[in-house]
Amino acid sequence: MLSFISGTGLLDNFNPLNYVSQGEYVYWWSEAYRLVLSGFWGRLIAALCLVGAFWFGVYRKMPGLGIFLFFITVTITYLGGLIKAALWWTN
Amino acid sequence: MALGKDLPPKQDGGLVIGTLGGAEKPTGLLTAISAIENYAMNERESGSVPHGFFTTQNRVSFFAVGFTGGLVSGLVAALLTPIAIGVIENYIPIFGSHEPSLYDQCFAFAVSLSFSLGYAAFISRVRGDYVGTASKSAINNLVSGLATGAVLKLIIALVGFHFMYFVVLAPQNIGPLLLKLHPLVKLPTLEWWFQWLGEFRHVFLISSYVIVLTTFLTVATPVVAIMLSVRGSRRRKMQEKKWG
């Protein structure tokens, strides 16, 4: 079944390396990591998400959105370290 | 008409709360808070309901909602506390950095406190609805459930963290455990892990006492909010009496 799809080249359309070089692709991801999970912007986004979690969850009585924002805060705060540890582990 | 006997007596603009069997039974925090708002609104309009209205089953339902919330939100805080202390003590990276600034340390601590404090603050929003028999009883049971859940969480965390420190991460236990991973993980890596875990284990001891503070704040937030609200409304009433 899957070999039929891959035989038609349909899955190849989803391969990002068909459109950009590997170096460029790795650069994009490391830039995204640098921007969102570390440095000033990561700290700012995490702080805004935490404030948003209280604003929506407690003040605006939308606990679902509050919990969602809280988990985004936790993810941004600790995922950077987790990725670093995983990269250290694989190297 | 025979059927007419089974119908409830008509109420002329009186209380219309819940079903014939008493107050409604909440299934979660949102339904509990909605029910409290409903009771308070009706009791402001028509005065307090009779004492028997809020049955034992209703009390238990509100208690259970508070208890579950206190336990679950507390366990989330309990999981995040050793991580926050690990950040402060430079064992765990935050925002990808192993050298956290003062802001990073405060932020890690704030994140670990936020979930249970947010939950307690959400419950505190019913402080203005502490008006009549039913709403007071519902709020009292909800908050006492929250307190019981938080205390149970505290006991679980205290026992669990001490167990981590004295048993799981004790050098004589963690060494043989790590050695079992040997074919899969290289020896120098295992040695690094052993050293890191040996230094990190005291974080669990610190965390178990930080959680006492978290629990205190979780319980105190709604209690203080309700007390302040009651005092405020009492003052308002006295002022109204003075002014005639």
Short mmCIF file of C-alpha atoms in Angstrom, two decimals:
data_model
loop_
_atom_site.label_atom_id
_atom_site.label_comp_id
_atom_site.label_asym_id
_atom_site.label_seq_id
_atom_site.Cartn_x
_atom_site.Cartn_y
_atom_site.Cartn_z
CA MET A 1 0.00 0.00 0.00
CA LEU A 2 2.68 2.48 1.08
CA SER A 3 5.03 1.28 -1.66
CA PHE A 4 2.30 2.12 -4.17
CA ILE A 5 2.13 5.72 -2.86
CA SER A 6 5.89 6.08 -2.75
CA GLY A 7 6.09 4.55 -6.22
CA THR A 8 4.01 7.40 -7.57
CA GLY A 9 6.33 9.94 -5.95
CA LEU A 10 3.44 11.37 -3.90
CA LEU A 11 5.34 11.15 -0.60
CA ASP A 12 8.39 12.81 -2.16
CA ASN A 13 6.39 16.04 -2.31
CA PHE A 14 6.46 16.11 1.51
CA ASN A 15 10.24 15.84 1.70
CA PRO A 16 11.57 19.33 2.53
CA LEU A 17 14.98 18.45 1.10
CA ASN A 18 13.42 18.50 -2.37
CA TYR A 19 13.00 22.26 -1.99
CA VAL A 20 15.94 23.40 0.17
CA SER A 21 19.43 22.11 0.82
CA GLN A 22 20.14 20.15 3.99
CA GLY A 23 22.37 22.93 5.34
CA GLU A 24 19.64 25.50 4.81
CA TYR A 25 17.06 23.21 6.39
CA VAL A 26 19.19 22.63 9.52
CA TYR A 27 19.85 26.40 9.69
CA TRP A 28 16.09 27.13 9.70
CA TRP A 29 15.47 24.73 12.55
CA SER A 30 18.39 26.00 14.62
CA GLU A 31 17.15 29.57 14.05
CA ALA A 32 13.63 28.52 15.14
CA TYR A 33 15.15 26.89 18.23
CA ARG A 34 17.24 29.97 18.99
CA LEU A 35 14.24 32.26 18.52
CA VAL A 36 11.53 30.34 20.40
CA LEU A 37 13.22 28.09 22.96
CA SER A 38 16.15 30.19 24.11
CA GLY A 39 17.28 33.79 24.40
CA PHE A 40 15.22 36.95 24.80
CA TRP A 41 12.26 35.94 22.59
CA GLY A 42 11.85 32.56 24.29
CA ARG A 43 11.77 34.28 27.67
CA LEU A 44 9.32 36.91 26.45
CA ILE A 45 6.95 34.40 24.83
CA ALA A 46 7.04 32.15 27.92
CA ALA A 47 6.32 35.10 30.23
CA LEU A 48 3.44 36.28 28.01
CA CYS A 49 2.00 32.76 27.94
CA LEU A 50 2.17 32.52 31.75
CA VAL A 51 0.47 35.90 32.18
CA GLY A 52 -2.06 34.83 29.51
CA ALA A 53 -2.70 31.58 31.39
CA PHE A 54 -3.73 33.57 34.49
CA TRP A 55 -5.59 36.22 32.48
CA PHE A 56 -7.70 33.75 30.50
CA GLY A 57 -7.83 30.92 33.05
CA VAL A 58 -8.66 32.92 36.17
CA TYR A 59 -9.81 36.42 35.21
CA ARG A 60 -11.76 35.60 32.03
CA LYS A 61 -12.95 32.22 33.43
CA MET A 62 -11.64 30.19 30.46
CA PRO A 63 -9.77 27.37 32.26
CA GLY A 64 -9.23 25.30 29.11
CA LEU A 65 -7.31 28.10 27.41
CA GLY A 66 -5.51 28.84 30.68
CA ILE A 67 -4.28 25.24 30.98
CA PHE A 68 -3.26 25.20 27.30
CA LEU A 69 -1.19 28.40 27.74
CA PHE A 70 0.36 27.02 30.93
CA PHE A 71 1.55 23.90 29.10
CA ILE A 72 2.98 26.06 26.29
CA THR A 73 4.85 28.00 29.01
CA VAL A 74 6.30 24.77 30.47
CA THR A 75 7.22 23.52 26.98
CA ILE A 76 9.06 26.73 25.99
CA THR A 77 10.79 26.91 29.37
CA TYR A 78 12.22 23.39 29.46
CA LEU A 79 12.18 22.01 25.89
CA GLY A 80 15.36 23.88 24.93
CA GLY A 81 17.30 22.10 27.67
CA LEU A 82 15.73 18.78 26.73
CA ILE A 83 16.77 19.19 23.08
CA LYS A 84 20.29 20.13 24.17
CA ALA A 85 20.45 17.04 26.39
CA ALA A 86 19.16 14.84 23.53
CA LEU A 87 21.76 16.31 21.13
CA TRP A 88 24.49 15.76 23.73
CA TRP A 89 23.29 12.18 24.19
CA THR A 90 23.34 11.38 20.47
CA ASN A 91 26.78 12.93 19.93
CA MET B 1 -56.77 15.01 38.58
CA ALA B 2 -54.47 12.31 39.89
CA LEU B 3 -51.47 13.56 37.97
CA GLY B 4 -51.77 16.96 39.55
CA LYS B 5 -50.79 15.56 42.96
CA ASP B 6 -47.33 14.69 41.67
CA LEU B 7 -46.53 18.19 40.49
CA PRO B 8 -44.39 20.47 42.69
CA PRO B 9 -46.13 23.41 44.37
CA LYS B 10 -46.10 26.59 42.32
CA GLN B 11 -43.61 29.24 43.37
CA ASP B 12 -44.50 32.85 42.83
CA GLY B 13 -41.17 34.28 41.78
CA GLY B 14 -39.49 32.23 44.52
CA LEU B 15 -36.53 29.92 44.35
CA VAL B 16 -36.03 27.85 41.24
CA ILE B 17 -32.83 26.00 42.03
CA GLY B 18 -31.88 22.60 40.73
CA THR B 19 -34.19 19.61 40.69
CA LEU B 20 -36.82 18.25 43.10
CA GLY B 21 -34.18 16.07 44.82
CA GLY B 22 -32.34 19.15 46.14
CA ALA B 23 -29.50 21.14 44.63
CA GLU B 24 -27.78 20.02 41.43
CA LYS B 25 -24.75 17.73 41.66
CA PRO B 26 -21.60 19.15 40.06
CA THR B 27 -19.54 16.90 37.80
CA GLY B 28 -16.52 19.19 37.54
CA LEU B 29 -15.11 22.51 38.71
CA LEU B 30 -16.95 24.52 36.05
CA THR B 31 -20.33 23.00 36.85
CA ALA B 32 -19.63 23.47 40.59
CA ILE B 33 -18.84 27.17 40.14
CA SER B 34 -21.83 27.65 37.83
CA ALA B 35 -24.07 25.98 40.43
CA ILE B 36 -22.69 28.24 43.19
CA GLU B 37 -23.27 31.34 41.04
CA ASN B 38 -26.81 30.08 40.42
CA TYR B 39 -27.52 29.51 44.14
CA ALA B 40 -26.08 32.89 45.06
CA MET B 41 -28.11 34.70 42.41
CA ASN B 42 -31.33 33.01 43.57
CA GLU B 43 -30.56 33.57 47.24
CA ARG B 44 -29.88 37.27 46.64
CA GLU B 45 -33.24 37.54 44.91
CA SER B 46 -35.35 35.43 47.26
CA GLY B 47 -33.47 34.93 50.52
CA SER B 48 -31.79 31.79 51.86
CA VAL B 49 -33.13 28.35 50.99
CA PRO B 50 -34.30 25.95 53.75
CA HIS B 51 -31.52 24.03 55.55
CA GLY B 52 -32.59 20.63 54.15
CA PHE B 53 -32.27 21.83 50.55
CA PHE B 54 -28.54 21.21 50.36
CA THR B 55 -28.41 17.45 50.99
CA THR B 56 -25.51 15.33 52.23
CA GLN B 57 -25.03 14.01 48.69
CA ASN B 58 -24.69 17.59 47.40
CA ARG B 59 -22.10 18.34 50.08
CA VAL B 60 -20.12 15.22 49.14
CA SER B 61 -20.32 16.12 45.42
CA PHE B 62 -18.90 19.61 46.00
CA PHE B 63 -16.26 18.20 48.36
CA ALA B 64 -15.26 15.61 45.72
CA VAL B 65 -14.85 18.28 43.03
CA GLY B 66 -12.60 20.36 45.30
CA PHE B 67 -10.68 17.29 46.45
CA THR B 68 -9.94 16.06 42.90
CA GLY B 69 -8.87 19.55 41.82
CA GLY B 70 -6.65 20.05 44.86
CA LEU B 71 -4.98 16.67 44.36
CA VAL B 72 -4.44 16.92 40.59
CA SER B 73 -3.31 20.56 40.53
CA GLY B 74 -1.03 19.84 43.48
CA LEU B 75 0.54 16.85 41.76
CA VAL B 76 1.33 19.01 38.69
CA ALA B 77 3.01 21.50 41.05
CA ALA B 78 4.80 18.64 42.82
CA LEU B 79 6.23 17.41 39.49
CA LEU B 80 7.43 20.88 38.50
CA THR B 81 8.97 21.77 41.89
CA PRO B 82 12.11 19.53 41.71
CA ILE B 83 12.68 20.83 38.16
CA ALA B 84 12.47 24.45 39.38
CA ILE B 85 14.82 23.76 42.30
CA GLY B 86 17.10 21.92 39.83
CA VAL B 87 17.19 25.10 37.71
CA ILE B 88 17.95 27.29 40.72
CA GLU B 89 20.77 24.92 41.77
CA ASN B 90 22.19 24.86 38.18
CA TYR B 91 21.45 21.17 37.51
CA ILE B 92 18.72 21.60 34.91
CA PRO B 93 18.90 24.00 31.94
CA ILE B 94 16.21 26.61 31.42
CA PHE B 95 15.59 28.24 28.02
CA GLY B 96 18.46 26.04 26.81
CA SER B 97 20.94 27.66 29.21
CA HIS B 98 22.87 25.99 32.03
CA GLU B 99 23.64 29.37 33.63
CA PRO B 100 20.26 30.79 34.67
CA SER B 101 19.96 34.48 35.44
CA LEU B 102 18.00 35.73 38.46
CA TYR B 103 15.00 36.24 36.13
CA ASP B 104 15.27 32.61 34.93
CA GLN B 105 15.41 31.30 38.49
CA CYS B 106 12.38 33.36 39.54
CA PHE B 107 10.54 32.30 36.38
CA ALA B 108 11.18 28.59 37.03
CA PHE B 109 9.85 29.01 40.56
CA ALA B 110 6.81 30.96 39.31
CA VAL B 111 6.03 28.23 36.75
CA SER B 112 6.17 25.55 39.44
CA LEU B 113 3.77 27.53 41.65
CA SER B 114 1.43 28.70 38.88
CA PHE B 115 -0.76 25.68 38.27
CA SER B 116 -2.00 25.15 41.81
CA LEU B 117 -2.10 28.88 42.55
CA GLY B 118 -4.12 29.46 39.37
CA TYR B 119 -6.51 26.69 40.37
CA ALA B 120 -6.92 28.19 43.84
CA ALA B 121 -7.40 31.67 42.36
CA PHE B 122 -10.05 30.27 39.99
CA ILE B 123 -11.95 28.80 42.96
CA SER B 124 -11.52 32.12 44.81
CA ARG B 125 -13.66 33.80 42.16
CA VAL B 126 -16.75 32.52 43.99
CA ARG B 127 -15.88 34.75 46.99
CA GLY B 128 -18.61 37.23 46.04
CA ASP B 129 -21.21 34.45 46.03
CA TYR B 130 -20.87 33.61 49.75
CA VAL B 131 -24.39 34.87 50.55
CA GLY B 132 -27.02 32.29 51.59
CA THR B 133 -27.34 28.81 53.12
CA ALA B 134 -26.90 26.83 49.89
CA SER B 135 -24.12 28.92 48.37
CA LYS B 136 -22.21 29.08 51.68
CA SER B 137 -22.50 25.32 52.15
CA ALA B 138 -21.41 24.66 48.55
CA ILE B 139 -18.39 26.99 48.84
CA ASN B 140 -17.39 25.60 52.25
CA ASN B 141 -17.46 22.04 50.90
CA LEU B 142 -15.62 22.97 47.69
CA VAL B 143 -12.84 24.75 49.60
CA SER B 144 -12.55 22.06 52.29
CA GLY B 145 -12.29 19.47 49.48
CA LEU B 146 -9.53 21.56 47.90
CA ALA B 147 -7.70 21.75 51.24
CA THR B 148 -8.01 17.99 51.85
CA GLY B 149 -6.78 17.21 48.32
CA ALA B 150 -3.85 19.61 48.76
CA VAL B 151 -2.89 18.03 52.10
CA LEU B 152 -3.08 14.51 50.62
CA LYS B 153 -0.87 15.72 47.75
CA LEU B 154 1.55 17.10 50.32
CA ILE B 155 1.74 13.73 52.08
CA ILE B 156 2.23 11.87 48.76
CA ALA B 157 4.95 14.34 47.69
CA LEU B 158 6.72 14.25 51.07
CA VAL B 159 6.80 10.45 51.11
CA GLY B 160 7.65 10.21 47.39
CA PHE B 161 10.52 12.73 47.49
CA HIS B 162 12.02 11.22 50.63
CA PHE B 163 11.75 7.79 48.99
CA MET B 164 13.60 9.20 45.95
CA TYR B 165 16.35 10.65 48.18
CA PHE B 166 16.85 7.79 50.62
CA VAL B 167 16.06 4.74 48.45
CA VAL B 168 15.92 5.24 44.66
CA LEU B 169 18.82 7.70 44.28
CA ALA B 170 20.96 6.38 47.17
CA PRO B 171 24.45 5.61 45.73
CA GLN B 172 24.27 1.93 46.77
CA ASN B 173 21.00 1.51 44.80
CA ILE B 174 21.46 3.78 41.80
CA GLY B 175 24.93 2.37 40.97
CA PRO B 176 23.83 -1.23 40.27
CA LEU B 177 20.71 0.10 38.53
CA LEU B 178 22.76 2.20 36.12
CA LEU B 179 25.20 -0.64 35.49
CA LYS B 180 22.33 -2.71 34.09
CA LEU B 181 22.21 -0.23 31.20
CA HIS B 182 25.87 -0.91 30.39
CA PRO B 183 25.70 -2.63 27.03
CA LEU B 184 23.25 0.03 25.87
CA VAL B 185 25.04 3.07 27.36
CA LYS B 186 28.80 3.67 27.42
CA LEU B 187 30.59 3.50 30.79
CA PRO B 188 31.83 7.15 30.81
CA THR B 189 28.24 8.31 30.20
CA LEU B 190 26.98 6.09 33.01
CA GLU B 191 29.66 7.51 35.29
CA TRP B 192 28.52 11.05 34.42
CA TRP B 193 24.90 10.08 35.10
CA PHE B 194 25.89 8.53 38.45
CA GLN B 195 27.71 11.70 39.48
CA TRP B 196 24.87 13.95 38.31
CA LEU B 197 22.17 11.92 40.09
CA GLY B 198 24.30 11.78 43.25
CA GLU B 199 24.50 15.58 43.30
CA PHE B 200 20.91 16.11 42.17
CA ARG B 201 19.26 13.89 44.79
CA HIS B 202 19.31 16.55 47.53
CA VAL B 203 16.99 18.63 45.30
CA PHE B 204 14.21 16.19 46.23
CA LEU B 205 14.73 16.92 49.93
CA ILE B 206 14.54 20.69 49.34
CA SER B 207 11.49 20.22 47.08
CA SER B 208 9.58 18.27 49.70
CA TYR B 209 9.67 21.32 52.00
CA VAL B 210 9.06 23.86 49.23
CA ILE B 211 5.85 21.93 48.53
CA VAL B 212 4.69 22.71 52.08
CA LEU B 213 4.79 26.39 51.07
CA THR B 214 2.92 25.66 47.82
CA THR B 215 0.23 23.76 49.71
CA PHE B 216 -0.14 26.56 52.24
CA LEU B 217 -0.58 29.13 49.43
CA THR B 218 -3.07 26.87 47.60
CA VAL B 219 -5.27 26.54 50.68
CA ALA B 220 -4.82 30.10 51.94
CA THR B 221 -5.70 31.81 48.62
CA PRO B 222 -9.45 30.94 48.53
CA VAL B 223 -9.85 31.06 52.33
CA VAL B 224 -8.36 34.57 52.59
CA ALA B 225 -10.28 35.76 49.51
CA ILE B 226 -13.60 34.56 50.98
CA MET B 227 -12.82 36.03 54.44
CA LEU B 228 -11.98 39.41 52.92
CA SER B 229 -15.12 39.35 50.80
CA VAL B 230 -17.32 38.46 53.82
CA ARG B 231 -15.71 41.23 55.90
CA GLY B 232 -16.24 43.71 53.07
CA SER B 233 -19.91 42.86 52.66
CA ARG B 234 -20.45 42.99 56.46
CA ARG B 235 -18.93 46.47 56.55
CA ARG B 236 -21.11 47.53 53.64
CA LYS B 237 -24.24 46.28 55.42
CA MET B 238 -23.30 48.11 58.63
CA GLN B 239 -22.75 51.28 56.64
CA GLU B 240 -26.13 50.89 54.95
CA LYS B 241 -27.79 50.42 58.39
CA LYS B 242 -26.08 53.56 59.71
CA TRP B 243 -27.28 55.61 56.77
CA GLY B 244 -30.79 54.18 57.19
#
